[in-house]
Amino acid sequence: MKLSPLSLLSFAVVPSFISAATIPDLAARNGTLAKRGGEVNYLAGCFRITIPNPGGYVASYMAWYSNVDNSLNRERPDSLSSEYRDWSNGGSFLKWEGVQQNIYFPDSGVTVQTYIEAGANNRAFTSYAGGVLRTSDWKWFNCYR
């Protein structure tokens, strides 16, 4: 798998909605976050820097890890989605909440559909926020803020 040079700045720097989706076998749909382990997806708004150009821009991505522990160890994702920008809003981050997004992973050919509930960004940390459906095997991932 090849990853493009992408600078993922600390998520704390980027004021956007970020959520982790846990493996469906660990929690029922709309369930609470049960335990660690298994695969995980991160919806992220990032600031992309292309070296040697001094400027950058914002973009949205989804990162997939086959094991959540690898993401907690700050390792590279096993798969990174294509880059997405909301051109109806001046090229800013994608709107995840209340809008279904179809996200494509070019290295695997997999597409996922996001179903993040409106207002999810205003919920308490670790609260249920919606879900993501992987269309290749119809696997559902619960999403939490």
mmCIF file of C-alpha atoms in Angstrom:
data_model
loop_
_atom_site.group_PDB
_atom_site.id
_atom_site.type_symbol
_atom_site.label_atom_id
_atom_site.label_comp_id
_atom_site.label_asym_id
_atom_site.label_seq_id
_atom_site.Cartn_x
_atom_site.Cartn_y
_atom_site.Cartn_z
ATOM 1 C CA MET A 1 0.000 0.000 0.000
ATOM 2 C CA LYS A 2 1.283 3.469 -0.848
ATOM 3 C CA LEU A 3 0.439 6.536 1.176
ATOM 4 C CA SER A 4 0.816 9.996 -0.255
ATOM 5 C CA PRO A 5 2.920 12.497 1.657
ATOM 6 C CA LEU A 6 0.377 14.006 3.991
ATOM 7 C CA SER A 7 1.025 16.014 7.069
ATOM 8 C CA LEU A 8 -1.617 15.183 9.629
ATOM 9 C CA LEU A 9 -1.232 17.880 12.230
ATOM 10 C CA SER A 10 -2.401 17.237 15.729
ATOM 11 C CA PHE A 11 -6.164 16.828 15.749
ATOM 12 C CA ALA A 12 -6.313 19.388 18.551
ATOM 13 C CA VAL A 13 -5.029 22.048 16.133
ATOM 14 C CA VAL A 14 -7.817 21.519 13.628
ATOM 15 C CA PRO A 15 -11.223 22.808 14.783
ATOM 16 C CA SER A 16 -13.327 20.175 13.064
ATOM 17 C CA PHE A 17 -15.518 17.220 13.880
ATOM 18 C CA ILE A 18 -13.498 14.069 14.500
ATOM 19 C CA SER A 19 -14.967 10.746 15.503
ATOM 20 C CA ALA A 20 -13.840 7.174 15.808
ATOM 21 C CA ALA A 21 -15.982 4.288 14.662
ATOM 22 C CA THR A 22 -15.524 1.025 16.520
ATOM 23 C CA ILE A 23 -15.875 -2.485 15.205
ATOM 24 C CA PRO A 24 -19.544 -3.500 15.067
ATOM 25 C CA ASP A 25 -19.003 -6.796 16.898
ATOM 26 C CA LEU A 26 -18.163 -4.901 20.086
ATOM 27 C CA ALA A 27 -21.300 -2.793 20.395
ATOM 28 C CA ALA A 28 -24.830 -2.974 19.038
ATOM 29 C CA ARG A 29 -26.058 -0.211 16.730
ATOM 30 C CA ASN A 30 -26.638 2.934 18.794
ATOM 31 C CA GLY A 31 -24.753 1.157 21.581
ATOM 32 C CA THR A 32 -22.167 2.498 23.944
ATOM 33 C CA LEU A 33 -18.453 2.239 23.349
ATOM 34 C CA ALA A 34 -17.664 -1.222 24.705
ATOM 35 C CA LYS A 35 -13.915 -1.957 24.652
ATOM 36 C CA ARG A 36 -10.740 -1.495 22.650
ATOM 37 C CA GLY A 37 -9.485 -3.688 19.848
ATOM 38 C CA GLY A 38 -10.547 -4.417 16.310
ATOM 39 C CA GLU A 39 -10.642 -2.128 13.334
ATOM 40 C CA VAL A 40 -11.381 1.572 13.562
ATOM 41 C CA ASN A 41 -12.061 4.487 11.201
ATOM 42 C CA TYR A 42 -11.328 8.139 11.916
ATOM 43 C CA LEU A 43 -13.185 10.970 10.201
ATOM 44 C CA ALA A 44 -10.807 13.892 10.149
ATOM 45 C CA GLY A 45 -10.450 17.454 9.052
ATOM 46 C CA CYS A 46 -6.780 18.207 8.376
ATOM 47 C CA PHE A 47 -4.516 20.979 7.189
ATOM 48 C CA ARG A 48 -2.540 19.665 4.227
ATOM 49 C CA ILE A 49 0.936 20.935 3.536
ATOM 50 C CA THR A 50 2.625 20.076 0.254
ATOM 51 C CA ILE A 51 6.399 20.394 0.574
ATOM 52 C CA PRO A 52 8.209 22.524 -0.653
ATOM 53 C CA ASN A 53 5.247 24.909 -1.127
ATOM 54 C CA PRO A 54 4.890 27.117 1.956
ATOM 55 C CA GLY A 55 1.090 27.314 1.799
ATOM 56 C CA GLY A 56 -1.467 24.670 2.581
ATOM 57 C CA TYR A 57 -5.182 24.041 2.628
ATOM 58 C CA VAL A 58 -7.843 22.206 4.606
ATOM 59 C CA ALA A 59 -9.191 18.831 3.508
ATOM 60 C CA SER A 60 -11.227 15.948 4.904
ATOM 61 C CA TYR A 61 -10.101 12.328 5.048
ATOM 62 C CA MET A 62 -11.041 9.015 6.559
ATOM 63 C CA ALA A 63 -8.263 6.853 7.975
ATOM 64 C CA TRP A 64 -8.756 3.097 8.502
ATOM 65 C CA TYR A 65 -6.754 0.995 10.943
ATOM 66 C CA SER A 66 -7.091 -2.783 11.112
ATOM 67 C CA ASN A 67 -6.293 -2.510 14.837
ATOM 68 C CA VAL A 68 -7.252 0.462 16.995
ATOM 69 C CA ASP A 69 -4.099 0.025 19.091
ATOM 70 C CA ASN A 70 -2.012 1.025 16.045
ATOM 71 C CA SER A 71 -3.871 4.328 15.839
ATOM 72 C CA LEU A 72 -3.257 4.979 19.523
ATOM 73 C CA ASN A 73 0.477 4.388 18.938
ATOM 74 C CA ARG A 74 0.467 7.139 16.259
ATOM 75 C CA GLU A 75 1.251 4.701 13.441
ATOM 76 C CA ARG A 76 0.268 5.391 9.835
ATOM 77 C CA PRO A 77 -3.194 4.186 8.883
ATOM 78 C CA ASP A 78 -3.547 0.908 7.002
ATOM 79 C CA SER A 79 -5.604 2.790 4.411
ATOM 80 C CA LEU A 80 -6.293 6.464 3.756
ATOM 81 C CA SER A 81 -9.261 7.747 1.780
ATOM 82 C CA SER A 82 -9.129 10.125 -1.116
ATOM 83 C CA GLU A 83 -8.995 13.803 -0.249
ATOM 84 C CA TYR A 84 -12.329 15.604 0.030
ATOM 85 C CA ARG A 85 -13.175 19.310 0.126
ATOM 86 C CA ASP A 86 -16.532 21.066 0.279
ATOM 87 C CA TRP A 87 -16.393 23.273 -2.808
ATOM 88 C CA SER A 88 -19.881 24.648 -2.124
ATOM 89 C CA ASN A 89 -18.316 26.209 0.989
ATOM 90 C CA GLY A 90 -15.121 27.626 -0.520
ATOM 91 C CA GLY A 91 -13.136 24.373 -0.421
ATOM 92 C CA SER A 92 -13.419 23.856 3.344
ATOM 93 C CA PHE A 93 -13.849 20.633 5.349
ATOM 94 C CA LEU A 94 -16.632 18.215 4.436
ATOM 95 C CA LYS A 95 -19.786 18.528 6.433
ATOM 96 C CA TRP A 96 -20.056 15.160 8.176
ATOM 97 C CA GLU A 97 -23.120 15.882 10.316
ATOM 98 C CA GLY A 98 -26.581 15.336 8.873
ATOM 99 C CA VAL A 99 -25.234 14.704 5.351
ATOM 100 C CA GLN A 100 -24.395 11.297 3.896
ATOM 101 C CA GLN A 101 -20.914 11.269 2.400
ATOM 102 C CA ASN A 102 -19.519 8.540 0.142
ATOM 103 C CA ILE A 103 -15.829 8.117 0.943
ATOM 104 C CA TYR A 104 -13.528 6.148 -1.366
ATOM 105 C CA PHE A 105 -10.283 4.369 -0.462
ATOM 106 C CA PRO A 106 -8.225 4.192 -3.682
ATOM 107 C CA ASP A 107 -5.729 1.567 -2.483
ATOM 108 C CA SER A 108 -8.446 -1.009 -1.760
ATOM 109 C CA GLY A 109 -11.321 0.152 -3.972
ATOM 110 C CA VAL A 110 -13.615 0.229 -0.925
ATOM 111 C CA THR A 111 -16.330 2.846 -0.476
ATOM 112 C CA VAL A 112 -17.979 3.700 2.827
ATOM 113 C CA GLN A 113 -21.061 5.792 3.493
ATOM 114 C CA THR A 114 -21.169 8.080 6.514
ATOM 115 C CA TYR A 115 -24.331 8.627 8.547
ATOM 116 C CA ILE A 116 -23.327 11.116 11.236
ATOM 117 C CA GLU A 117 -26.320 12.572 13.040
ATOM 118 C CA ALA A 118 -26.994 16.312 13.002
ATOM 119 C CA GLY A 119 -25.699 18.000 16.135
ATOM 120 C CA ALA A 120 -23.258 15.188 16.908
ATOM 121 C CA ASN A 121 -20.372 17.625 17.363
ATOM 122 C CA ASN A 122 -22.226 19.234 20.289
ATOM 123 C CA ARG A 123 -22.610 15.957 22.187
ATOM 124 C CA ALA A 124 -20.502 14.864 25.118
ATOM 125 C CA PHE A 125 -17.203 13.148 24.373
ATOM 126 C CA THR A 126 -17.696 9.373 23.746
ATOM 127 C CA SER A 127 -21.429 9.899 22.977
ATOM 128 C CA TYR A 128 -22.980 7.997 20.069
ATOM 129 C CA ALA A 129 -22.838 10.149 16.918
ATOM 130 C CA GLY A 130 -24.078 7.918 14.072
ATOM 131 C CA GLY A 131 -22.428 5.331 11.888
ATOM 132 C CA VAL A 132 -20.452 4.349 8.831
ATOM 133 C CA LEU A 133 -21.433 1.581 6.415
ATOM 134 C CA ARG A 134 -18.746 -0.250 4.433
ATOM 135 C CA THR A 135 -20.526 -1.129 1.200
ATOM 136 C CA SER A 136 -18.250 -4.017 0.156
ATOM 137 C CA ASP A 137 -19.421 -6.274 3.004
ATOM 138 C CA TRP A 138 -22.233 -4.176 4.573
ATOM 139 C CA LYS A 139 -20.327 -3.899 7.842
ATOM 140 C CA TRP A 140 -21.673 -1.192 10.150
ATOM 141 C CA PHE A 141 -19.369 0.888 12.366
ATOM 142 C CA ASN A 142 -20.794 2.847 15.296
ATOM 143 C CA CYS A 143 -19.401 6.370 15.514
ATOM 144 C CA TYR A 144 -18.681 8.292 18.696
ATOM 145 C CA ARG A 145 -17.658 11.854 19.294
#
